[in-house]
Amino acid sequence: MVVCPKCGASMPDGTRFCQECGTVLEQAPRIAAVSEPMPAPAATPEASPAQAPANEPVSSTAAISPAPVPMPAPAPMTETAPAPQMSQAPYMNYGYQQPYGQPQQPSMAQSAPGAFSPAFCQMCGAPSGGTPFCQMCGSPMNGPASDPGKKGKKNKAKQGKDKNGKEKKGKAGLIIVILLAVLVIAGAAVFFLLSGNGKKNDSVDHLSSYGVYVQDGELFFTDFKNTNVELTDRLTNTDITDSDLFQSVEELSWLLQFTPNEKYVIYPDRVDDGSFSLYYREVKKLSSGAVKIDSGIDIDYNGILISSNSDLITYKKGDNLYQYSIKKGEKTKLATEVYYRNWLMTDDGRQLVYINTDGNLYYVNNGGDKEKLDSDVTELNWYMEGESICYKKTDSLYIRVLGKDKEKIDSDVSYIYYADGKGVLYYVKSEELRIKLEDLVTFDTLKKEECSYNPEEECVFYVTGMYRYLNGEKLCLTDNSNSLYLGPDGVVLVNTWESPEKLKVKVSELPYAPYFDKWDVSSAICEQQNKTCTYYLVGNEPGAVPVPLSIDANVYMKGFSNDGSCIYYMKDPKEDGPNADLYAYNVADGTEELYATDVYVYGVSCYDFGVAYFTDFSMKTNTGDLNINGEKVDFDVYPFLSRYYQDIDSFFYCTDYNYDRDDGTLNVYSVQSGKKQIISTDVLQYVPLKDGSVLYLYDYSYNSYSGEAYLFRNGKKIKVADDVVVLVDTTSRY
């Protein structure tokens, strides 16, 4: 078993790339002592190339109710049965920063049986194997095609100069020991489809009033009024290049935050050898200098957690959890021997639950003595906003109201699928099936003795039941499912398909008949299962019965409308690219309506205001036309630099995208007023602000790794700084 050094997900031995984030795993450490729960049984190297993409729940998450990092759904075919991951690591959405320990924001499930599953990696051409990330090169399997050679141009660019004007030498140091491969700017910066979640979202973006950027190897703060202030005096060692800093901006975004009241800025300094020192400054009194919180804090994507009253700062150092009070000016050790990321804290910073390295579950209230709640615990989540927790002990699922005895919910539980923190819990029970090849095939035109195969070889399947626990009542939503979609007010949509033991494949239809093995049969069975897919709608009332919907089996589900009256999905894929037709299913009368044609499969999102999507998407230019609620907003828009910000009711998007330069013309569109405005040409990166203005990086050069930072406010462009390496996105969610 190997552990991803970036996100903490556990993978079966032999996995080359993390199936949560795509990080290389060759050097990943093995688990010792207590095993952290592994990712859900998604397709492993034994899975079929025709396997559908992974599914993930959609949620409306409360302020202190961590939901799981979006995880792959159990695949019908896999050789091993890894347990799921329930790590509380921050969810990587590229468009926002989220403190460690805060609610995870599951994105809209992007899965579909059959037709939309990429069979081959678009970067290297290797078979997909059904995994989210290619096992040959680590590229996402469900993203648009791109040209790896163009990214290589940037890696060959000059490294820039240090403060003394000398050429810097490249070094994979700084925060990059965790992640150097991900470019969070440009093509992978803000992925449009991940910003919508299919239903009303209680957690929204919390935009800042201020800007932070990297210049001359240091962090700078600006309030856009007075002189820009240098926050750090030795952010990194002298061997770190501007190129390294550019590629490390996402890590900086996890470590730099403003308190909720924006009175203080919390930031890292003296980053070296995988650790950093943490400081804070009062925004209105920056000249008074920095206050040191602690040093030697490990960089492992823990980030920091700031309490809702802007006073308490919680962080993990080694195996210990600390909390620093700005008001008191002192730190307190809250817990010792905390196992990796298995800890949860309420947003007021007062209640803490965690698993230690021995698997013991503890509760700490208001910094007092710890209370042991249970032992041999492997999975942890909030169930009711700070009042109770749900956790998995061996294969049994428990709920415990804090201060009371635990209650056993069910046994033989594979993993907790999702807990909304408001009293609804979803979990999964899986059963392994091993079926011999000859029991899965029908010898039609070919006789059994004419075929060449291993009679002892077996295909391994997992029949997965989805369960809901609500108000003390347990309900089986479906006994064989691979996805769950949350709608408004607790309504859920689940799919189910036929068990593989009831399916047969004709030998004559196998690609290499009369020679075949478990790969061929597994793939064919997968396709058979896809054709049997049925969707059910389940109400939120006690004793609700799943109601079958007349939705075709082979669709690509996108989510609910805000009021839950219709469900959006895609079908009828086009042969010339990743486009299909978008349909709206009327829940009340069971009818479907063609909503839009030629829609980009990976560019549809449901929001409170309706649905946004791209049409006429071109693989050659990676652009399409942006549409909102059936109205065309603009043409030739680059989806991967487009995002809606609910706080300011604005869509930011780029047109005239230049793939070689990774920049385009930045525009903003107000959904409420229907007005759009051009901000600037040649924009590489942008960070919206609380008042609706935007800080952006203009005319960027990869030769010098620098550009000009501008503020666009009230229709005017104001230069903020020259020679800026990268902007730090301080957007947070809590």
XYZ file of C-alpha atoms in Angstrom:
734
model
C 0.000 0.000 0.000
C 1.322 3.447 -0.913
C 0.315 6.905 0.275
C 0.160 9.926 -1.996
C 2.640 12.534 -0.720
C 0.406 15.354 -1.930
C -3.182 14.618 -0.887
C -2.732 11.684 1.515
C -4.852 9.223 -0.444
C -3.877 5.561 -0.103
C -3.473 3.367 -3.156
C -2.785 -0.329 -3.813
C 0.840 -1.332 -4.254
C 2.005 -0.826 -7.820
C -0.159 2.219 -8.503
C 2.030 4.712 -10.371
C -0.142 7.827 -10.124
C -2.528 8.936 -7.371
C -6.138 8.412 -8.444
C -7.242 11.427 -6.381
C -4.822 14.058 -7.717
C -2.495 12.443 -10.308
C 0.736 12.806 -8.313
C 3.599 10.381 -9.071
C 3.648 7.615 -6.438
C 6.916 5.796 -7.126
C 8.535 7.334 -4.036
C 5.394 7.425 -1.890
C 5.805 6.041 1.650
C 4.047 2.937 2.810
C 1.508 2.988 5.584
C 2.693 1.951 9.009
C 0.735 1.524 12.228
C -2.869 2.589 11.683
C -3.999 2.455 8.067
C -5.707 5.560 6.815
C -8.815 4.650 4.809
C -8.034 4.242 1.153
C -9.882 5.566 -1.885
C -13.174 3.966 -2.760
C -12.853 0.789 -4.803
C -12.275 2.524 -8.099
C -10.833 0.865 -11.124
C -7.336 -0.455 -10.597
C -4.994 -1.815 -13.277
C -7.356 -4.792 -13.539
C -10.284 -2.620 -14.548
C -11.605 -2.551 -18.046
C -10.759 0.166 -20.566
C -14.465 0.691 -21.046
C -15.073 1.478 -17.397
C -17.171 4.603 -16.796
C -15.605 7.644 -15.102
C -15.809 8.018 -11.361
C -18.802 9.469 -9.563
C -18.940 11.777 -6.627
C -21.697 13.235 -4.468
C -23.030 16.740 -4.790
C -23.718 18.585 -1.604
C -24.789 21.631 0.239
C -22.272 21.671 3.065
C -22.600 23.463 6.389
C -19.777 25.454 7.904
C -18.502 22.692 10.143
C -19.624 19.609 8.282
C -16.702 18.165 6.338
C -17.778 16.053 3.430
C -15.459 13.562 1.817
C -12.987 14.571 -0.812
C -14.695 13.632 -4.081
C -13.934 9.974 -4.481
C -14.281 7.452 -7.253
C -17.319 5.245 -6.986
C -16.815 1.501 -6.632
C -15.988 0.073 -10.014
C -17.761 -3.095 -11.116
C -14.444 -4.707 -11.914
C -11.216 -4.592 -10.045
C -8.694 -7.099 -8.834
C -8.345 -5.640 -5.366
C -10.805 -4.116 -2.943
C -9.222 -1.062 -1.374
C -11.147 0.668 1.370
C -12.212 4.265 0.791
C -10.369 7.411 1.723
C -11.978 9.705 4.260
C -9.048 12.051 4.583
C -9.923 15.584 5.598
C -7.381 17.028 3.186
C -8.394 20.146 1.294
C -10.253 19.540 -1.920
C -8.226 20.760 -4.902
C -10.569 22.885 -6.987
C -7.853 25.146 -8.454
C -10.195 28.110 -8.161
C -10.431 28.609 -4.428
C -8.505 28.140 -1.227
C -10.023 26.128 1.545
C -8.457 25.778 4.985
C -7.543 22.320 6.161
C -10.184 20.900 8.458
C -12.939 22.973 6.845
C -15.842 21.467 4.920
C -14.852 19.749 1.732
C -16.780 20.866 -1.343
C -17.721 17.898 -3.491
C -18.170 18.841 -7.112
C -20.859 17.828 -9.520
C -20.556 14.146 -10.374
C -19.076 13.861 -13.835
C -19.804 10.289 -14.665
C -21.586 8.419 -17.312
C -21.903 4.839 -18.301
C -20.433 3.822 -21.553
C -20.338 6.326 -24.331
C -18.567 9.176 -22.555
C -15.856 7.131 -20.895
C -12.459 7.930 -22.472
C -10.893 4.671 -23.623
C -7.412 6.103 -24.069
C -5.291 8.778 -22.447
C -5.401 11.924 -24.560
C -1.828 12.794 -23.589
C 0.083 9.561 -24.136
C -2.454 7.241 -25.784
C -2.364 4.541 -23.087
C -5.597 2.611 -22.316
C -7.581 4.331 -19.587
C -8.098 1.288 -17.395
C -11.117 3.126 -16.017
C -8.979 5.204 -13.654
C -9.348 8.984 -13.184
C -5.637 9.494 -13.940
C -3.561 7.725 -16.578
C -1.283 5.048 -15.107
C 1.349 5.717 -17.765
C 1.726 9.503 -17.565
C -0.557 10.690 -14.761
C -2.740 12.918 -16.957
C -6.475 13.322 -16.112
C -8.502 10.852 -18.139
C -11.601 13.016 -18.412
C -10.067 16.326 -19.455
C -9.780 17.836 -22.901
C -7.005 16.893 -25.229
C -3.952 19.079 -25.027
C -0.487 19.266 -26.471
C 2.189 18.235 -23.954
C 4.827 19.872 -26.073
C 3.418 23.304 -25.345
C 3.783 22.859 -21.632
C 7.343 21.831 -22.260
C 8.108 25.236 -23.708
C 7.603 26.792 -20.321
C 9.817 24.339 -18.528
C 12.654 25.252 -20.874
C 12.282 28.980 -20.269
C 14.904 31.002 -18.462
C 14.909 30.681 -14.716
C 14.976 34.419 -13.962
C 17.215 36.307 -11.561
C 17.565 36.665 -7.823
C 17.577 39.926 -5.852
C 21.216 40.568 -6.723
C 20.596 40.242 -10.446
C 22.323 36.844 -10.738
C 20.866 33.990 -12.716
C 19.067 31.556 -10.462
C 19.543 27.828 -10.562
C 16.468 25.632 -10.687
C 15.749 23.489 -7.687
C 12.795 21.279 -6.814
C 12.524 22.681 -3.327
C 10.187 24.969 -1.439
C 6.660 23.815 -1.247
C 7.290 21.970 -4.482
C 8.488 18.939 -2.556
C 4.778 18.302 -2.239
C 3.724 19.240 -5.751
C 5.776 20.452 -8.692
C 3.870 18.879 -11.533
C 0.657 20.891 -11.317
C 0.497 24.248 -13.072
C -2.370 25.962 -11.354
C -2.190 28.945 -13.629
C -3.224 29.016 -17.263
C -4.697 25.843 -18.713
C -5.391 24.100 -15.407
C -6.137 27.162 -13.330
C -9.889 27.364 -12.867
C -11.902 24.483 -14.213
C -15.338 25.765 -15.119
C -17.388 22.666 -14.473
C -16.164 22.226 -10.897
C -17.572 25.524 -9.739
C -21.211 24.475 -9.876
C -22.647 21.720 -7.727
C -26.114 21.041 -8.992
C -28.036 22.553 -6.064
C -28.100 25.481 -3.713
C -24.725 25.718 -2.006
C -24.635 26.976 1.575
C -20.856 27.462 1.376
C -19.897 30.200 -1.050
C -16.694 31.913 -2.051
C -15.390 34.396 0.481
C -13.534 36.916 -1.588
C -10.921 39.218 -0.136
C -10.638 43.003 -0.293
C -6.863 42.797 -0.674
C -4.282 41.389 -3.027
C -1.167 39.267 -2.498
C 1.458 38.549 -5.126
C 5.015 37.217 -5.503
C 7.754 39.629 -6.574
C 11.541 39.353 -6.211
C 11.085 36.026 -4.471
C 8.897 37.463 -1.669
C 5.212 37.873 -0.810
C 3.749 41.358 -1.206
C 0.479 42.750 0.159
C -1.551 45.531 -1.397
C -4.716 47.323 -0.343
C -4.736 49.144 -3.709
C -4.551 52.497 -1.913
C -1.188 52.890 -0.223
C 2.314 51.650 -1.000
C 2.583 47.906 -1.493
C 4.133 46.171 1.524
C 6.600 43.273 1.493
C 5.256 40.659 3.911
C 8.141 38.203 3.924
C 11.868 38.821 4.212
C 13.066 35.320 3.295
C 10.232 33.349 1.800
C 12.525 30.655 0.439
C 16.173 29.784 0.090
C 18.178 31.484 -2.641
C 18.195 28.449 -4.954
C 14.449 28.675 -5.555
C 13.683 30.165 -8.968
C 10.800 32.278 -10.178
C 9.730 29.259 -12.174
C 9.510 27.243 -8.947
C 7.486 29.971 -7.262
C 5.158 30.201 -10.236
C 4.448 26.506 -10.037
C 4.104 26.594 -6.235
C 1.384 29.236 -6.064
C -1.300 26.708 -5.139
C 0.633 25.615 -2.077
C 1.095 29.267 -1.117
C -2.653 29.735 -1.453
C -3.255 26.968 1.091
C -0.890 28.577 3.573
C -1.826 32.260 3.166
C -5.213 33.451 4.433
C -7.034 36.463 5.725
C -9.072 36.082 8.884
C -12.858 36.154 8.274
C -13.056 39.772 9.463
C -10.013 40.614 7.290
C -8.302 42.238 10.251
C -5.244 39.987 9.954
C -3.296 38.320 7.191
C -1.789 34.914 8.047
C 1.142 33.896 5.876
C 4.213 31.602 5.619
C 7.852 32.705 5.635
C 11.254 30.969 5.761
C 10.068 27.995 3.785
C 12.833 25.418 3.595
C 13.329 21.647 3.634
C 9.628 20.864 3.737
C 8.746 23.160 6.655
C 7.869 26.806 7.200
C 7.318 29.471 9.823
C 3.887 31.021 10.238
C 3.345 34.742 10.864
C 0.523 37.246 10.998
C 0.173 40.994 10.586
C -2.630 43.388 11.308
C -3.795 44.682 7.946
C -4.310 48.272 9.113
C -0.967 48.328 10.964
C 1.400 46.531 8.604
C 4.266 48.862 9.519
C 4.186 47.546 13.081
C 5.783 44.353 11.796
C 5.066 40.635 11.815
C 4.129 38.455 14.771
C 5.504 34.920 14.717
C 3.021 32.155 15.438
C 5.311 29.133 15.189
C 8.171 27.632 13.175
C 9.058 24.202 11.841
C 5.520 23.533 10.625
C 5.414 20.658 8.162
C 4.270 21.359 4.617
C 1.865 18.543 3.848
C -1.189 20.370 2.571
C -2.652 20.632 6.040
C -2.991 24.339 5.587
C -4.321 26.291 8.550
C -7.757 26.631 10.091
C -8.931 30.047 11.304
C -11.888 30.244 13.674
C -15.028 32.137 12.725
C -14.263 34.857 15.295
C -10.859 35.488 13.630
C -8.922 34.738 16.820
C -7.920 31.068 16.896
C -5.464 29.610 14.370
C -5.176 25.815 14.342
C -2.375 23.956 12.574
C -0.569 20.624 12.602
C 3.130 20.379 13.400
C 4.549 16.901 13.184
C 2.021 14.645 14.899
C 0.756 17.427 17.148
C -2.103 19.878 16.787
C -1.595 23.432 18.037
C -3.866 26.403 18.424
C -2.666 29.979 18.576
C -4.789 32.784 20.033
C -4.159 36.204 18.494
C -5.937 37.856 21.415
C -3.805 36.111 24.030
C -0.636 35.978 21.947
C 0.090 32.377 22.916
C -0.163 28.873 21.514
C -1.633 25.758 23.096
C -0.981 22.118 22.258
C -4.401 20.594 21.633
C -3.496 17.018 20.775
C -0.539 14.680 20.307
C 0.063 11.701 18.008
C -2.630 12.826 15.597
C -2.813 10.434 12.682
C -2.124 12.361 9.504
C -5.248 14.314 8.489
C -7.851 12.476 10.487
C -9.034 15.410 12.588
C -12.110 17.618 12.494
C -12.819 20.919 14.186
C -15.889 23.122 14.451
C -15.593 26.509 12.805
C -15.479 28.289 16.168
C -12.242 26.426 16.912
C -13.597 25.001 20.172
C -14.508 21.362 19.512
C -11.979 18.879 18.152
C -12.242 15.192 17.324
C -9.300 13.207 15.995
C -7.827 9.754 15.501
C -4.372 9.155 16.935
C -1.635 6.937 15.547
C -2.967 3.972 17.567
C -6.433 4.287 16.056
C -8.022 5.763 19.172
C -10.748 8.359 18.731
C -10.562 11.407 21.030
C -12.689 14.459 21.731
C -11.367 17.780 23.055
C -13.718 20.568 24.102
C -12.538 24.161 24.432
C -8.890 23.175 24.849
C -9.594 20.983 27.885
C -8.563 17.417 28.621
C -9.058 14.847 25.886
C -11.800 12.261 26.201
C -11.375 8.844 24.598
C -14.467 7.945 22.614
C -13.460 4.655 20.993
C -10.585 2.539 19.666
C -9.663 0.879 16.351
C -11.304 3.725 14.402
C -10.385 4.087 10.730
C -12.813 6.650 9.309
C -14.279 9.845 10.700
C -16.843 12.503 9.747
C -19.277 14.997 11.227
C -22.889 13.876 11.335
C -24.634 16.774 13.068
C -22.951 20.179 13.115
C -20.572 19.792 16.034
C -23.075 17.812 18.095
C -22.289 14.303 16.931
C -19.888 12.368 14.743
C -20.089 9.289 12.582
C -17.160 6.947 12.327
C -16.184 3.519 11.118
C -14.698 0.936 13.447
C -13.421 -2.124 11.594
C -16.411 -2.775 9.323
C -19.120 -1.326 11.569
C -20.573 2.176 11.361
C -21.368 4.183 14.493
C -22.903 7.524 15.375
C -22.076 9.164 18.642
C -23.732 12.232 20.078
C -20.974 13.994 21.980
C -21.438 13.371 25.681
C -23.557 10.244 25.118
C -23.009 6.579 24.277
C -22.334 5.455 20.721
C -25.045 3.941 18.531
C -24.306 1.222 15.994
C -25.866 2.001 12.630
C -24.845 -0.963 10.509
C -22.215 -3.653 10.000
C -20.252 -4.799 6.938
C -19.913 -1.161 5.867
C -17.274 -0.432 3.248
C -17.060 3.321 3.700
C -18.895 6.519 4.547
C -19.977 8.017 1.233
C -21.126 11.405 2.456
C -22.429 13.140 5.592
C -24.060 16.537 5.121
C -23.545 17.630 8.742
C -27.262 18.309 9.136
C -28.498 14.869 10.012
C -28.224 12.879 6.792
C -25.639 10.150 6.336
C -24.902 8.072 3.235
C -22.740 4.979 3.327
C -21.780 2.044 1.133
C -21.773 -1.726 1.606
C -19.863 -3.735 -0.992
C -19.802 -7.434 -1.732
C -17.013 -9.041 -3.723
C -17.960 -11.405 -6.516
C -15.460 -13.721 -8.194
C -16.802 -15.338 -11.335
C -14.966 -17.677 -13.699
C -14.622 -16.524 -17.280
C -16.516 -19.416 -18.785
C -19.504 -18.636 -16.537
C -19.694 -15.132 -17.987
C -19.637 -16.053 -21.673
C -21.972 -17.710 -24.135
C -20.319 -19.935 -26.734
C -22.439 -19.060 -29.748
C -20.749 -19.366 -33.140
C -17.615 -20.756 -31.482
C -17.585 -23.953 -29.484
C -15.987 -24.118 -26.054
C -13.178 -26.384 -27.236
C -12.354 -23.966 -30.060
C -11.586 -21.122 -27.687
C -8.324 -20.368 -25.924
C -8.582 -19.034 -22.368
C -7.605 -19.897 -18.821
C -10.532 -21.869 -17.300
C -9.326 -21.031 -13.769
C -9.102 -17.289 -14.414
C -11.706 -15.162 -12.641
C -13.150 -11.696 -13.000
C -13.546 -9.769 -9.754
C -16.610 -7.551 -9.309
C -18.066 -5.470 -6.508
C -21.794 -5.264 -5.985
C -22.276 -2.015 -4.106
C -25.304 -1.046 -2.032
C -26.006 2.611 -1.235
C -27.663 3.365 2.130
C -29.080 6.447 3.834
C -29.449 7.046 7.552
C -31.968 9.775 8.386
C -33.708 10.557 11.679
C -32.804 7.177 13.113
C -34.067 5.286 10.074
C -31.886 3.225 7.739
C -32.916 2.978 4.087
C -31.347 0.993 1.247
C -31.449 3.343 -1.713
C -30.211 0.714 -4.155
C -28.436 -2.628 -3.821
C -26.079 -2.079 -6.756
C -25.153 1.534 -7.444
C -22.152 3.577 -8.532
C -23.364 7.151 -8.030
C -25.353 9.444 -5.791
C -26.585 12.939 -6.682
C -27.927 15.240 -3.989
C -30.798 17.497 -4.905
C -32.545 20.303 -2.998
C -33.978 19.590 0.447
C -32.420 16.169 0.819
C -33.872 14.587 -2.314
C -31.395 12.195 -3.937
C -30.930 10.607 -7.325
C -29.231 7.210 -7.463
C -28.518 4.801 -10.255
C -28.508 1.033 -10.227
C -27.560 -1.659 -12.684
C -27.779 -5.392 -13.092
C -25.469 -7.597 -11.071
C -22.655 -9.040 -13.265
C -23.518 -12.606 -12.291
C -26.777 -12.239 -14.241
C -25.092 -11.062 -17.445
C -23.573 -12.965 -20.346
C -21.236 -12.013 -23.188
C -21.178 -13.688 -26.591
C -17.734 -15.054 -27.385
C -18.095 -14.096 -31.038
C -18.456 -10.424 -29.985
C -15.232 -10.349 -27.985
C -12.481 -8.375 -29.766
C -9.917 -11.193 -29.756
C -12.092 -14.267 -30.099
C -11.392 -17.142 -29.988
C -8.565 -15.955 -27.694
C -9.810 -14.016 -24.670
C -9.000 -13.300 -21.050
C -10.492 -11.413 -18.107
C -9.695 -8.036 -19.675
C -11.889 -8.778 -22.684
C -14.707 -10.238 -20.644
C -14.599 -7.528 -17.967
C -14.860 -4.828 -20.603
C -17.792 -6.531 -22.294
C -19.627 -7.079 -19.005
C -19.098 -3.422 -18.201
C -20.809 -2.425 -21.421
C -23.655 -4.811 -20.649
C -24.091 -3.260 -17.205
C -24.181 0.239 -18.661
C -27.152 -0.749 -20.790
C -29.084 -1.904 -17.699
C -28.613 1.359 -15.769
C -31.788 2.708 -14.122
C -32.191 5.958 -12.182
C -34.291 6.333 -9.034
C -35.482 9.429 -7.181
C -35.715 9.143 -3.388
C -37.541 11.690 -1.245
C -36.297 12.983 2.096
C -39.251 11.817 4.185
C -38.999 8.786 6.515
C -39.933 5.566 4.757
C -39.416 7.073 1.304
C -39.500 4.535 -1.511
C -37.128 4.878 -4.497
C -39.168 5.863 -7.560
C -37.822 4.753 -10.978
C -37.416 7.481 -13.598
C -37.823 7.077 -17.335
C -34.289 8.266 -18.075
C -32.212 6.425 -20.671
C -29.460 4.197 -19.355
C -26.646 5.706 -21.365
C -26.646 9.322 -20.162
C -24.091 11.648 -18.624
C -25.726 13.021 -15.483
C -25.130 16.716 -14.681
C -27.429 17.576 -11.749
C -30.621 19.191 -10.480
C -32.121 22.578 -11.158
C -32.148 24.835 -8.104
C -35.792 24.083 -7.263
C -35.425 20.373 -7.995
C -38.093 20.436 -10.689
C -35.807 19.086 -13.395
C -32.681 17.011 -13.827
C -30.050 17.833 -16.436
C -28.124 15.151 -18.302
C -26.385 14.574 -21.619
C -26.695 11.897 -24.263
C -26.227 11.282 -27.994
C -22.473 12.016 -28.088
C -20.999 13.384 -31.291
C -18.346 11.512 -33.220
C -16.151 14.532 -33.927
C -15.372 15.586 -30.341
C -16.405 15.630 -26.661
C -19.836 17.116 -27.400
C -23.347 15.795 -26.816
C -26.918 17.021 -26.432
C -28.153 18.471 -23.137
C -31.572 17.366 -21.870
C -33.840 18.527 -19.048
C -35.988 15.859 -17.374
C -39.227 17.106 -15.787
C -39.562 15.332 -12.435
C -43.285 16.065 -12.097
C -44.536 14.469 -15.321
C -41.558 12.269 -16.297
C -40.958 13.905 -19.669
C -37.662 14.972 -21.159
C -36.930 18.027 -23.276
C -33.974 18.730 -25.518
C -32.390 21.755 -23.859
C -29.374 22.390 -26.114
C -27.427 20.613 -28.838
C -23.690 20.196 -29.405
C -22.789 20.881 -25.760
C -19.288 20.327 -24.379
C -19.576 17.291 -22.093
C -17.149 18.628 -19.471
C -18.509 22.187 -19.481
C -21.958 22.029 -17.865
C -22.710 23.343 -14.365
C -25.895 23.846 -12.386
C -26.198 26.909 -10.153
C -28.800 28.710 -8.091
C -29.644 30.852 -11.111
C -29.935 27.934 -13.532
C -27.542 26.133 -15.848
C -24.412 27.283 -17.690
C -22.799 25.339 -20.518
C -20.556 25.518 -23.581
C -21.644 24.758 -27.127
C -19.678 24.251 -30.355
C -16.557 23.297 -28.417
C -13.481 22.810 -30.613
C -10.730 20.390 -29.637
C -8.385 22.297 -31.922
C -8.733 25.624 -30.104
C -10.097 24.360 -26.746
C -12.799 27.020 -26.919
C -16.582 27.094 -27.189
C -19.567 29.411 -26.826
C -20.675 30.240 -23.266
C -24.437 29.907 -22.680
C -26.467 30.655 -19.554
C -30.087 29.521 -19.207
C -30.403 29.043 -22.946
C -28.975 32.449 -23.892
C -25.593 32.797 -25.602
C -23.290 35.047 -23.559
C -20.138 35.070 -25.695
C -18.206 33.236 -28.407
C -14.896 31.346 -28.440
C -14.586 31.157 -24.642
C -11.812 29.117 -23.009
C -13.660 26.981 -20.387
C -10.653 26.338 -18.175
C -10.210 29.979 -17.215
C -13.934 30.514 -16.620
C -15.715 30.572 -13.309
C -18.809 31.886 -11.589
C -18.453 33.685 -8.240
C -21.688 33.606 -6.311
C -20.598 36.288 -3.804
C -20.577 38.938 -6.529
C -22.946 37.240 -9.002
C -20.359 37.381 -11.761
C -18.944 35.087 -14.406
C -15.309 35.712 -15.293
C -14.161 34.132 -18.521
C -11.504 34.427 -21.234
C -11.898 34.790 -24.989
C -9.231 34.951 -27.723
C -7.228 32.371 -25.838
C -3.593 31.939 -26.930
C -2.481 28.425 -26.075
C 1.237 29.165 -26.528
C 1.097 32.085 -24.100
C -1.662 30.678 -21.879
C -3.494 33.990 -21.858
C -6.590 35.580 -23.302
C -9.023 38.478 -23.067
C -10.641 38.590 -19.624
C -14.365 39.388 -19.496
C -16.961 39.625 -16.733
C -20.677 38.894 -17.050
C -23.367 39.764 -14.506
C -26.018 37.061 -14.429
C -28.603 39.305 -12.814
C -28.262 42.289 -15.134
C -27.162 40.390 -18.239
C -24.379 42.912 -18.851
C -20.875 41.930 -19.900
C -17.684 43.939 -19.910
C -14.211 43.456 -21.363
C -11.539 43.872 -18.683
C -8.240 43.392 -20.523
C -6.420 41.486 -23.233
C -3.387 39.218 -22.590
C -4.489 38.062 -19.116
C -2.795 34.976 -17.661
C -4.346 34.904 -14.180
C -7.032 36.746 -12.260
C -8.339 36.984 -8.680
C -11.781 38.567 -8.138
C -12.246 40.792 -5.075
C -15.056 41.337 -2.627
C -16.326 44.557 -4.207
C -16.582 42.992 -7.665
C -13.293 44.385 -8.947
C -10.547 42.036 -10.121
C -6.773 41.799 -9.782
C -5.164 40.324 -12.887
C -1.759 39.447 -14.341
C -1.103 41.058 -17.717
C 1.423 40.545 -20.530
C 3.182 37.612 -18.873
C 6.511 36.291 -20.177
C 7.699 32.754 -19.488
C 11.241 33.818 -20.360
C 11.472 36.043 -17.300
C 8.512 34.573 -15.374
C 7.049 38.006 -14.813
C 4.141 40.192 -15.807
C 2.303 43.330 -14.747
C -0.368 43.270 -12.029
C -3.392 45.493 -12.618
C -6.574 46.262 -10.712
C -9.773 46.690 -12.706
C -12.257 48.688 -10.658
C -15.243 50.793 -11.732
C -14.226 50.525 -15.365
C -10.687 51.804 -14.738
C -7.344 49.965 -14.957
C -4.854 50.749 -12.184
C -1.312 49.369 -12.263
C -0.432 47.617 -9.009
C 3.116 46.361 -9.637
C 5.674 45.392 -12.290
C 7.723 42.183 -12.517
C 5.124 40.099 -10.694
C 5.844 36.365 -10.751
C 2.363 35.175 -9.781
C -0.793 36.252 -7.958
C -1.767 34.367 -4.802
C -5.471 33.512 -4.744
C -6.699 34.280 -1.226
C -10.285 33.237 -1.928
C -11.499 30.967 0.861
C -14.571 28.917 1.695
C -15.981 28.454 5.184
